[in-house]
Amino acid sequence: MTTLTPASTAFIDALPKVELHVHLVGSASVPTVLELARRHPGGPVPTDEAALRDFYVFRDFPHFAEVYLAVSDLVRDPEDVATLVVGIGRDLAAQRARYVELTVTPYSHQRVGMPMPAITEALDRAVVEARAAYGIEIAYIFDIPAEFGDDAARGTLAHALEHPPQTLVGFGIGGIEQVRAKHRDSFRDAFRAARAAGLRSLPHAGEMSGPETIWEALEHYGAERIGHGINCLADPRLVAHLRETQIPLEVCPTSNVCTGQVASLAEHPLPRLLAEGLFVTLNSDDPPMFGTTLTREYQVAAEVLGLDRDGLAAVARNAVLASSLDEAGRRTILDEIDAVVAAH
Ligand SMILES: [Zn+2]
């Protein structure tokens, strides 16, 4: 492990960033949750800031699940959804993130009785508000929570096709990977329909299960990026395929340690993925709940995983190139990255 010099810290802070893998509820930071908890008092989430900070300290995976469920329970109205989006916009903009593809699980909001048009209206309103207040662009990915099976596939797809937010760019799947085979047909059908409607296929795969879910994502979901994908390394044929196609991987080091997929940051496979010539991006997944930030993931890559400035700039550029931004949008951020590299 190397200790970051003040100059390296300044470089990482200054680097313009793109976040491709972050979840709406999991990205709720203390100020945002405080606002929600005070709006809906009486539950298990503390309404006092110090107590909430304490509640939010990552201890282990079961505690994370408890925090996640308690915060989810505070998301009751479309107004709460908008608060979450604007909150992530504020938190990411403070880290010099320029653009985020935010994963929303609309099925979980549908289940508590929010009508699809009202959810979409809140998502659209929040994009405008975050742009005006923080200068960040927000696009959305709708993902199926796999453990809710066929019904979740139907609900997510219906929302994406019938009431898409203006900046919806992608369709994904998350949650427990091991249940996917059980709902294979409805998941494949949902991806086929979403892609036919022009959405990009951006599924999680190879995070908590092996290479087979990555193959399934590539062959049957038409995946254009893979959420996590770290377990590809167990299959040399898959590694060769990913190298050849340069399908981007959304790598989230701290998340993988917090969920127990990787034993420690020092053992994270990111250096091996890079050494294999794979297309790697750095992301934060559920940042406050895992005690991290997007900036922190770049620091981890430098301090623990050995990336130098060129390596950090390369993964920052990769995120721009793997994004759904148009050519002009990409050019702007790539130029900003070049300027920071030249200035440091
Ligand atoms: Zn994720």
PDB file of N, CA and C in Angstrom, residues 132-221:
ATOM      1  N   ALA A 132     -29.737  22.344 -12.573  1.00  0.00           N
ATOM      2  CA  ALA A 132     -29.758  23.771 -12.231  1.00  0.00           C
ATOM      3  C   ALA A 132     -28.934  24.053 -10.975  1.00  0.00           C
ATOM      4  N   ALA A 133     -29.058  23.183  -9.970  1.00  0.00           N
ATOM      5  CA  ALA A 133     -28.400  23.463  -8.689  1.00  0.00           C
ATOM      6  C   ALA A 133     -26.928  23.049  -8.688  1.00  0.00           C
ATOM      7  N   TYR A 134     -26.582  21.962  -9.362  1.00  0.00           N
ATOM      8  CA  TYR A 134     -25.226  21.396  -9.228  1.00  0.00           C
ATOM      9  C   TYR A 134     -24.489  21.200 -10.547  1.00  0.00           C
ATOM     10  N   GLY A 135     -25.138  21.473 -11.660  1.00  0.00           N
ATOM     11  CA  GLY A 135     -24.460  21.367 -12.945  1.00  0.00           C
ATOM     12  C   GLY A 135     -24.108  19.951 -13.352  1.00  0.00           C
ATOM     13  N   ILE A 136     -24.834  18.977 -12.830  1.00  0.00           N
ATOM     14  CA  ILE A 136     -24.538  17.580 -13.189  1.00  0.00           C
ATOM     15  C   ILE A 136     -25.666  17.031 -14.057  1.00  0.00           C
ATOM     16  N   GLU A 137     -25.292  16.182 -15.019  1.00  0.00           N
ATOM     17  CA  GLU A 137     -26.285  15.543 -15.892  1.00  0.00           C
ATOM     18  C   GLU A 137     -26.606  14.156 -15.337  1.00  0.00           C
ATOM     19  N   ILE A 138     -27.896  13.848 -15.259  1.00  0.00           N
ATOM     20  CA  ILE A 138     -28.320  12.554 -14.725  1.00  0.00           C
ATOM     21  C   ILE A 138     -29.134  11.799 -15.777  1.00  0.00           C
ATOM     22  N   ALA A 139     -28.694  10.569 -16.050  1.00  0.00           N
ATOM     23  CA  ALA A 139     -29.465   9.667 -16.903  1.00  0.00           C
ATOM     24  C   ALA A 139     -29.877   8.479 -16.038  1.00  0.00           C
ATOM     25  N   TYR A 140     -30.857   7.727 -16.506  1.00  0.00           N
ATOM     26  CA  TYR A 140     -31.371   6.624 -15.693  1.00  0.00           C
ATOM     27  C   TYR A 140     -31.224   5.268 -16.373  1.00  0.00           C
ATOM     28  N   ILE A 141     -31.053   4.269 -15.510  1.00  0.00           N
ATOM     29  CA  ILE A 141     -31.123   2.862 -15.919  1.00  0.00           C
ATOM     30  C   ILE A 141     -32.231   2.250 -15.058  1.00  0.00           C
ATOM     31  N   PHE A 142     -33.177   1.554 -15.645  1.00  0.00           N
ATOM     32  CA  PHE A 142     -34.198   0.839 -14.869  1.00  0.00           C
ATOM     33  C   PHE A 142     -33.748  -0.601 -14.721  1.00  0.00           C
ATOM     34  N   ASP A 143     -33.701  -1.099 -13.492  1.00  0.00           N
ATOM     35  CA  ASP A 143     -33.278  -2.499 -13.356  1.00  0.00           C
ATOM     36  C   ASP A 143     -34.318  -3.382 -12.666  1.00  0.00           C
ATOM     37  N   ILE A 144     -34.306  -4.634 -13.082  1.00  0.00           N
ATOM     38  CA  ILE A 144     -35.207  -5.651 -12.522  1.00  0.00           C
ATOM     39  C   ILE A 144     -34.574  -6.195 -11.238  1.00  0.00           C
ATOM     40  N   PRO A 145     -35.288  -6.190 -10.115  1.00  0.00           N
ATOM     41  CA  PRO A 145     -34.764  -6.892  -8.931  1.00  0.00           C
ATOM     42  C   PRO A 145     -35.036  -8.388  -9.103  1.00  0.00           C
ATOM     43  N   ALA A 146     -33.990  -9.149  -9.412  1.00  0.00           N
ATOM     44  CA  ALA A 146     -34.158 -10.542  -9.872  1.00  0.00           C
ATOM     45  C   ALA A 146     -34.962 -11.409  -8.909  1.00  0.00           C
ATOM     46  N   GLU A 147     -34.796 -11.172  -7.616  1.00  0.00           N
ATOM     47  CA  GLU A 147     -35.462 -12.067  -6.655  1.00  0.00           C
ATOM     48  C   GLU A 147     -36.983 -11.941  -6.684  1.00  0.00           C
ATOM     49  N   PHE A 148     -37.508 -10.885  -7.325  1.00  0.00           N
ATOM     50  CA  PHE A 148     -38.963 -10.751  -7.439  1.00  0.00           C
ATOM     51  C   PHE A 148     -39.503 -11.342  -8.748  1.00  0.00           C
ATOM     52  N   GLY A 149     -38.599 -11.954  -9.524  1.00  0.00           N
ATOM     53  CA  GLY A 149     -38.995 -12.822 -10.623  1.00  0.00           C
ATOM     54  C   GLY A 149     -39.792 -12.204 -11.757  1.00  0.00           C
ATOM     55  N   ASP A 150     -40.725 -12.992 -12.275  1.00  0.00           N
ATOM     56  CA  ASP A 150     -41.462 -12.629 -13.489  1.00  0.00           C
ATOM     57  C   ASP A 150     -42.243 -11.334 -13.331  1.00  0.00           C
ATOM     58  N   ASP A 151     -42.828 -11.159 -12.156  1.00  0.00           N
ATOM     59  CA  ASP A 151     -43.642  -9.974 -11.906  1.00  0.00           C
ATOM     60  C   ASP A 151     -42.777  -8.701 -11.983  1.00  0.00           C
ATOM     61  N   ALA A 152     -41.551  -8.795 -11.441  1.00  0.00           N
ATOM     62  CA  ALA A 152     -40.642  -7.649 -11.476  1.00  0.00           C
ATOM     63  C   ALA A 152     -40.202  -7.357 -12.908  1.00  0.00           C
ATOM     64  N   ALA A 153     -39.986  -8.409 -13.694  1.00  0.00           N
ATOM     65  CA  ALA A 153     -39.600  -8.214 -15.095  1.00  0.00           C
ATOM     66  C   ALA A 153     -40.709  -7.480 -15.836  1.00  0.00           C
ATOM     67  N   ARG A 154     -41.953  -7.919 -15.618  1.00  0.00           N
ATOM     68  CA  ARG A 154     -43.111  -7.277 -16.264  1.00  0.00           C
ATOM     69  C   ARG A 154     -43.260  -5.823 -15.837  1.00  0.00           C
ATOM     70  N   GLY A 155     -43.206  -5.572 -14.512  1.00  0.00           N
ATOM     71  CA  GLY A 155     -43.417  -4.223 -13.984  1.00  0.00           C
ATOM     72  C   GLY A 155     -42.335  -3.255 -14.441  1.00  0.00           C
ATOM     73  N   THR A 156     -41.089  -3.736 -14.454  1.00  0.00           N
ATOM     74  CA  THR A 156     -39.973  -2.878 -14.850  1.00  0.00           C
ATOM     75  C   THR A 156     -40.053  -2.547 -16.334  1.00  0.00           C
ATOM     76  N   LEU A 157     -40.353  -3.571 -17.131  1.00  0.00           N
ATOM     77  CA  LEU A 157     -40.449  -3.359 -18.575  1.00  0.00           C
ATOM     78  C   LEU A 157     -41.614  -2.425 -18.922  1.00  0.00           C
ATOM     79  N   ALA A 158     -42.763  -2.650 -18.287  1.00  0.00           N
ATOM     80  CA  ALA A 158     -43.932  -1.797 -18.563  1.00  0.00           C
ATOM     81  C   ALA A 158     -43.600  -0.335 -18.264  1.00  0.00           C
ATOM     82  N   HIS A 159     -42.911  -0.134 -17.151  1.00  0.00           N
ATOM     83  CA  HIS A 159     -42.552   1.241 -16.779  1.00  0.00           C
ATOM     84  C   HIS A 159     -41.607   1.850 -17.821  1.00  0.00           C
ATOM     85  N   ALA A 160     -40.622   1.045 -18.238  1.00  0.00           N
ATOM     86  CA  ALA A 160     -39.625   1.546 -19.201  1.00  0.00           C
ATOM     87  C   ALA A 160     -40.250   1.852 -20.564  1.00  0.00           C
ATOM     88  N   LEU A 161     -41.210   1.040 -20.965  1.00  0.00           N
ATOM     89  CA  LEU A 161     -41.792   1.226 -22.299  1.00  0.00           C
ATOM     90  C   LEU A 161     -42.933   2.228 -22.314  1.00  0.00           C
ATOM     91  N   GLU A 162     -43.759   2.211 -21.255  1.00  0.00           N
ATOM     92  CA  GLU A 162     -44.969   3.038 -21.271  1.00  0.00           C
ATOM     93  C   GLU A 162     -44.795   4.395 -20.619  1.00  0.00           C
ATOM     94  N   HIS A 163     -43.896   4.486 -19.637  1.00  0.00           N
ATOM     95  CA  HIS A 163     -43.708   5.764 -18.933  1.00  0.00           C
ATOM     96  C   HIS A 163     -42.221   6.062 -18.730  1.00  0.00           C
ATOM     97  N   PRO A 164     -41.433   6.066 -19.798  1.00  0.00           N
ATOM     98  CA  PRO A 164     -39.989   6.271 -19.591  1.00  0.00           C
ATOM     99  C   PRO A 164     -39.682   7.711 -19.184  1.00  0.00           C
ATOM    100  N   PRO A 165     -38.798   7.900 -18.215  1.00  0.00           N
ATOM    101  CA  PRO A 165     -38.309   9.255 -17.966  1.00  0.00           C
ATOM    102  C   PRO A 165     -37.548   9.741 -19.204  1.00  0.00           C
ATOM    103  N   GLN A 166     -37.461  11.058 -19.347  1.00  0.00           N
ATOM    104  CA  GLN A 166     -36.841  11.602 -20.566  1.00  0.00           C
ATOM    105  C   GLN A 166     -35.398  11.139 -20.761  1.00  0.00           C
ATOM    106  N   THR A 167     -34.666  10.933 -19.657  1.00  0.00           N
ATOM    107  CA  THR A 167     -33.255  10.558 -19.799  1.00  0.00           C
ATOM    108  C   THR A 167     -33.019   9.065 -19.513  1.00  0.00           C
ATOM    109  N   LEU A 168     -34.031   8.244 -19.707  1.00  0.00           N
ATOM    110  CA  LEU A 168     -33.808   6.797 -19.544  1.00  0.00           C
ATOM    111  C   LEU A 168     -32.927   6.295 -20.686  1.00  0.00           C
ATOM    112  N   VAL A 169     -31.786   5.684 -20.332  1.00  0.00           N
ATOM    113  CA  VAL A 169     -30.869   5.209 -21.376  1.00  0.00           C
ATOM    114  C   VAL A 169     -30.669   3.701 -21.363  1.00  0.00           C
ATOM    115  N   GLY A 170     -30.961   3.069 -20.209  1.00  0.00           N
ATOM    116  CA  GLY A 170     -30.596   1.656 -20.130  1.00  0.00           C
ATOM    117  C   GLY A 170     -31.573   0.809 -19.351  1.00  0.00           C
ATOM    118  N   PHE A 171     -31.405  -0.486 -19.532  1.00  0.00           N
ATOM    119  CA  PHE A 171     -32.241  -1.494 -18.876  1.00  0.00           C
ATOM    120  C   PHE A 171     -31.296  -2.504 -18.236  1.00  0.00           C
ATOM    121  N   GLY A 172     -31.552  -2.834 -16.965  1.00  0.00           N
ATOM    122  CA  GLY A 172     -30.622  -3.725 -16.271  1.00  0.00           C
ATOM    123  C   GLY A 172     -31.322  -4.756 -15.418  1.00  0.00           C
ATOM    124  N   ILE A 173     -30.511  -5.492 -14.688  1.00  0.00           N
ATOM    125  CA  ILE A 173     -31.032  -6.458 -13.720  1.00  0.00           C
ATOM    126  C   ILE A 173     -30.036  -6.505 -12.580  1.00  0.00           C
ATOM    127  N   GLY A 174     -30.578  -6.535 -11.335  1.00  0.00           N
ATOM    128  CA  GLY A 174     -29.704  -6.608 -10.168  1.00  0.00           C
ATOM    129  C   GLY A 174     -30.295  -7.567  -9.153  1.00  0.00           C
ATOM    130  N   GLY A 175     -29.847  -7.452  -7.928  1.00  0.00           N
ATOM    131  CA  GLY A 175     -30.346  -8.353  -6.883  1.00  0.00           C
ATOM    132  C   GLY A 175     -29.626  -9.685  -6.927  1.00  0.00           C
ATOM    133  N   ILE A 176     -30.262 -10.690  -6.363  1.00  0.00           N
ATOM    134  CA  ILE A 176     -29.627 -11.998  -6.210  1.00  0.00           C
ATOM    135  C   ILE A 176     -29.429 -12.653  -7.582  1.00  0.00           C
ATOM    136  N   GLU A 177     -28.164 -12.898  -7.942  1.00  0.00           N
ATOM    137  CA  GLU A 177     -27.886 -13.466  -9.268  1.00  0.00           C
ATOM    138  C   GLU A 177     -28.286 -14.941  -9.368  1.00  0.00           C
ATOM    139  N   GLN A 178     -28.250 -15.627  -8.225  1.00  0.00           N
ATOM    140  CA  GLN A 178     -28.457 -17.082  -8.256  1.00  0.00           C
ATOM    141  C   GLN A 178     -29.886 -17.493  -8.641  1.00  0.00           C
ATOM    142  N   VAL A 179     -30.846 -16.553  -8.592  1.00  0.00           N
ATOM    143  CA  VAL A 179     -32.239 -16.943  -8.907  1.00  0.00           C
ATOM    144  C   VAL A 179     -32.567 -16.763 -10.388  1.00  0.00           C
ATOM    145  N   ARG A 180     -31.598 -16.282 -11.175  1.00  0.00           N
ATOM    146  CA  ARG A 180     -31.945 -15.892 -12.549  1.00  0.00           C
ATOM    147  C   ARG A 180     -32.412 -17.039 -13.427  1.00  0.00           C
ATOM    148  N   ALA A 181     -31.777 -18.202 -13.246  1.00  0.00           N
ATOM    149  CA  ALA A 181     -32.108 -19.336 -14.116  1.00  0.00           C
ATOM    150  C   ALA A 181     -33.591 -19.690 -13.982  1.00  0.00           C
ATOM    151  N   LYS A 182     -34.136 -19.508 -12.774  1.00  0.00           N
ATOM    152  CA  LYS A 182     -35.533 -19.851 -12.503  1.00  0.00           C
ATOM    153  C   LYS A 182     -36.512 -18.998 -13.327  1.00  0.00           C
ATOM    154  N   HIS A 183     -36.092 -17.788 -13.668  1.00  0.00           N
ATOM    155  CA  HIS A 183     -36.990 -16.867 -14.396  1.00  0.00           C
ATOM    156  C   HIS A 183     -36.409 -16.535 -15.763  1.00  0.00           C
ATOM    157  N   ARG A 184     -35.654 -17.485 -16.309  1.00  0.00           N
ATOM    158  CA  ARG A 184     -34.857 -17.214 -17.488  1.00  0.00           C
ATOM    159  C   ARG A 184     -35.664 -16.607 -18.637  1.00  0.00           C
ATOM    160  N   ASP A 185     -36.811 -17.204 -18.931  1.00  0.00           N
ATOM    161  CA  ASP A 185     -37.563 -16.755 -20.107  1.00  0.00           C
ATOM    162  C   ASP A 185     -38.074 -15.327 -19.951  1.00  0.00           C
ATOM    163  N   SER A 186     -38.616 -15.003 -18.774  1.00  0.00           N
ATOM    164  CA  SER A 186     -39.170 -13.645 -18.655  1.00  0.00           C
ATOM    165  C   SER A 186     -38.054 -12.607 -18.625  1.00  0.00           C
ATOM    166  N   PHE A 187     -36.913 -12.931 -18.052  1.00  0.00           N
ATOM    167  CA  PHE A 187     -35.804 -11.966 -18.072  1.00  0.00           C
ATOM    168  C   PHE A 187     -35.292 -11.749 -19.503  1.00  0.00           C
ATOM    169  N   ARG A 188     -35.139 -12.850 -20.232  1.00  0.00           N
ATOM    170  CA  ARG A 188     -34.676 -12.721 -21.634  1.00  0.00           C
ATOM    171  C   ARG A 188     -35.673 -11.918 -22.458  1.00  0.00           C
ATOM    172  N   ASP A 189     -36.966 -12.215 -22.271  1.00  0.00           N
ATOM    173  CA  ASP A 189     -37.999 -11.491 -23.031  1.00  0.00           C
ATOM    174  C   ASP A 189     -37.969 -10.002 -22.706  1.00  0.00           C
ATOM    175  N   ALA A 190     -37.812  -9.679 -21.415  1.00  0.00           N
ATOM    176  CA  ALA A 190     -37.815  -8.265 -21.005  1.00  0.00           C
ATOM    177  C   ALA A 190     -36.636  -7.530 -21.652  1.00  0.00           C
ATOM    178  N   PHE A 191     -35.466  -8.143 -21.656  1.00  0.00           N
ATOM    179  CA  PHE A 191     -34.304  -7.487 -22.275  1.00  0.00           C
ATOM    180  C   PHE A 191     -34.505  -7.331 -23.788  1.00  0.00           C
ATOM    181  N   ARG A 192     -35.081  -8.338 -24.406  1.00  0.00           N
ATOM    182  CA  ARG A 192     -35.308  -8.261 -25.849  1.00  0.00           C
ATOM    183  C   ARG A 192     -36.222  -7.070 -26.170  1.00  0.00           C
ATOM    184  N   ALA A 193     -37.290  -6.936 -25.396  1.00  0.00           N
ATOM    185  CA  ALA A 193     -38.248  -5.851 -25.647  1.00  0.00           C
ATOM    186  C   ALA A 193     -37.627  -4.482 -25.334  1.00  0.00           C
ATOM    187  N   ALA A 194     -36.852  -4.408 -24.260  1.00  0.00           N
ATOM    188  CA  ALA A 194     -36.236  -3.125 -23.886  1.00  0.00           C
ATOM    189  C   ALA A 194     -35.239  -2.688 -24.954  1.00  0.00           C
ATOM    190  N   ARG A 195     -34.472  -3.642 -25.462  1.00  0.00           N
ATOM    191  CA  ARG A 195     -33.481  -3.311 -26.494  1.00  0.00           C
ATOM    192  C   ARG A 195     -34.178  -2.898 -27.794  1.00  0.00           C
ATOM    193  N   ALA A 196     -35.277  -3.592 -28.106  1.00  0.00           N
ATOM    194  CA  ALA A 196     -36.026  -3.241 -29.320  1.00  0.00           C
ATOM    195  C   ALA A 196     -36.547  -1.805 -29.221  1.00  0.00           C
ATOM    196  N   ALA A 197     -36.778  -1.342 -27.976  1.00  0.00           N
ATOM    197  CA  ALA A 197     -37.261   0.030 -27.777  1.00  0.00           C
ATOM    198  C   ALA A 197     -36.110   1.035 -27.730  1.00  0.00           C
ATOM    199  N   GLY A 198     -34.891   0.556 -27.950  1.00  0.00           N
ATOM    200  CA  GLY A 198     -33.756   1.477 -28.042  1.00  0.00           C
ATOM    201  C   GLY A 198     -32.961   1.653 -26.764  1.00  0.00           C
ATOM    202  N   LEU A 199     -33.290   0.885 -25.730  1.00  0.00           N
ATOM    203  CA  LEU A 199     -32.526   1.003 -24.484  1.00  0.00           C
ATOM    204  C   LEU A 199     -31.270   0.141 -24.549  1.00  0.00           C
ATOM    205  N   ARG A 200     -30.223   0.604 -23.881  1.00  0.00           N
ATOM    206  CA  ARG A 200     -28.994  -0.192 -23.827  1.00  0.00           C
ATOM    207  C   ARG A 200     -29.141  -1.276 -22.762  1.00  0.00           C
ATOM    208  N   SER A 201     -28.531  -2.412 -23.001  1.00  0.00           N
ATOM    209  CA  SER A 201     -28.577  -3.521 -22.053  1.00  0.00           C
ATOM    210  C   SER A 201     -27.401  -3.425 -21.081  1.00  0.00           C
ATOM    211  N   LEU A 202     -27.708  -3.185 -19.788  1.00  0.00           N
ATOM    212  CA  LEU A 202     -26.658  -2.918 -18.803  1.00  0.00           C
ATOM    213  C   LEU A 202     -26.869  -3.748 -17.528  1.00  0.00           C
ATOM    214  N   PRO A 203     -26.785  -5.070 -17.644  1.00  0.00           N
ATOM    215  CA  PRO A 203     -27.083  -5.923 -16.496  1.00  0.00           C
ATOM    216  C   PRO A 203     -25.917  -6.105 -15.524  1.00  0.00           C
ATOM    217  N   HIS A 204     -26.254  -6.383 -14.262  1.00  0.00           N
ATOM    218  CA  HIS A 204     -25.264  -6.892 -13.316  1.00  0.00           C
ATOM    219  C   HIS A 204     -24.987  -8.354 -13.705  1.00  0.00           C
ATOM    220  N   ALA A 205     -23.762  -8.787 -13.542  1.00  0.00           N
ATOM    221  CA  ALA A 205     -23.440 -10.209 -13.752  1.00  0.00           C
ATOM    222  C   ALA A 205     -22.036 -10.490 -13.230  1.00  0.00           C
ATOM    223  N   GLY A 206     -21.836 -11.721 -12.772  1.00  0.00           N
ATOM    224  CA  GLY A 206     -20.492 -12.104 -12.325  1.00  0.00           C
ATOM    225  C   GLY A 206     -20.013 -11.329 -11.117  1.00  0.00           C
ATOM    226  N   GLU A 207     -20.969 -10.920 -10.271  1.00  0.00           N
ATOM    227  CA  GLU A 207     -20.601 -10.274  -9.012  1.00  0.00           C
ATOM    228  C   GLU A 207     -20.609 -11.324  -7.911  1.00  0.00           C
ATOM    229  N   MET A 208     -21.770 -11.967  -7.713  1.00  0.00           N
ATOM    230  CA  MET A 208     -21.914 -12.962  -6.650  1.00  0.00           C
ATOM    231  C   MET A 208     -22.067 -14.372  -7.206  1.00  0.00           C
ATOM    232  N   SER A 209     -21.988 -14.481  -8.534  1.00  0.00           N
ATOM    233  CA  SER A 209     -22.023 -15.807  -9.150  1.00  0.00           C
ATOM    234  C   SER A 209     -20.901 -15.855 -10.178  1.00  0.00           C
ATOM    235  N   GLY A 210     -20.745 -16.998 -10.799  1.00  0.00           N
ATOM    236  CA  GLY A 210     -19.582 -17.212 -11.656  1.00  0.00           C
ATOM    237  C   GLY A 210     -19.759 -16.710 -13.076  1.00  0.00           C
ATOM    238  N   PRO A 211     -18.840 -17.124 -13.958  1.00  0.00           N
ATOM    239  CA  PRO A 211     -18.848 -16.662 -15.352  1.00  0.00           C
ATOM    240  C   PRO A 211     -20.147 -16.960 -16.094  1.00  0.00           C
ATOM    241  N   GLU A 212     -20.911 -17.969 -15.633  1.00  0.00           N
ATOM    242  CA  GLU A 212     -22.114 -18.354 -16.387  1.00  0.00           C
ATOM    243  C   GLU A 212     -23.126 -17.213 -16.475  1.00  0.00           C
ATOM    244  N   THR A 213     -23.224 -16.378 -15.414  1.00  0.00           N
ATOM    245  CA  THR A 213     -24.193 -15.264 -15.511  1.00  0.00           C
ATOM    246  C   THR A 213     -23.688 -14.202 -16.489  1.00  0.00           C
ATOM    247  N   ILE A 214     -22.379 -14.085 -16.641  1.00  0.00           N
ATOM    248  CA  ILE A 214     -21.830 -13.122 -17.614  1.00  0.00           C
ATOM    249  C   ILE A 214     -22.103 -13.617 -19.031  1.00  0.00           C
ATOM    250  N   TRP A 215     -21.910 -14.906 -19.253  1.00  0.00           N
ATOM    251  CA  TRP A 215     -22.241 -15.471 -20.576  1.00  0.00           C
ATOM    252  C   TRP A 215     -23.719 -15.265 -20.892  1.00  0.00           C
ATOM    253  N   GLU A 216     -24.562 -15.531 -19.893  1.00  0.00           N
ATOM    254  CA  GLU A 216     -26.015 -15.365 -20.087  1.00  0.00           C
ATOM    255  C   GLU A 216     -26.314 -13.895 -20.450  1.00  0.00           C
ATOM    256  N   ALA A 217     -25.659 -12.977 -19.735  1.00  0.00           N
ATOM    257  CA  ALA A 217     -25.882 -11.543 -19.989  1.00  0.00           C
ATOM    258  C   ALA A 217     -25.448 -11.169 -21.409  1.00  0.00           C
ATOM    259  N   LEU A 218     -24.330 -11.742 -21.853  1.00  0.00           N
ATOM    260  CA  LEU A 218     -23.820 -11.416 -23.187  1.00  0.00           C
ATOM    261  C   LEU A 218     -24.668 -12.052 -24.279  1.00  0.00           C
ATOM    262  N   GLU A 219     -24.975 -13.335 -24.082  1.00  0.00           N
ATOM    263  CA  GLU A 219     -25.619 -14.089 -25.168  1.00  0.00           C
ATOM    264  C   GLU A 219     -27.123 -13.885 -25.222  1.00  0.00           C
ATOM    265  N   HIS A 220     -27.737 -13.650 -24.067  1.00  0.00           N
ATOM    266  CA  HIS A 220     -29.204 -13.594 -24.065  1.00  0.00           C
ATOM    267  C   HIS A 220     -29.789 -12.255 -23.645  1.00  0.00           C
ATOM    268  N   TYR A 221     -29.003 -11.397 -23.002  1.00  0.00           N
ATOM    269  CA  TYR A 221     -29.501 -10.054 -22.694  1.00  0.00           C
ATOM    270  C   TYR A 221     -28.877  -9.019 -23.639  1.00  0.00           C
TER     271      TYR A 221
END
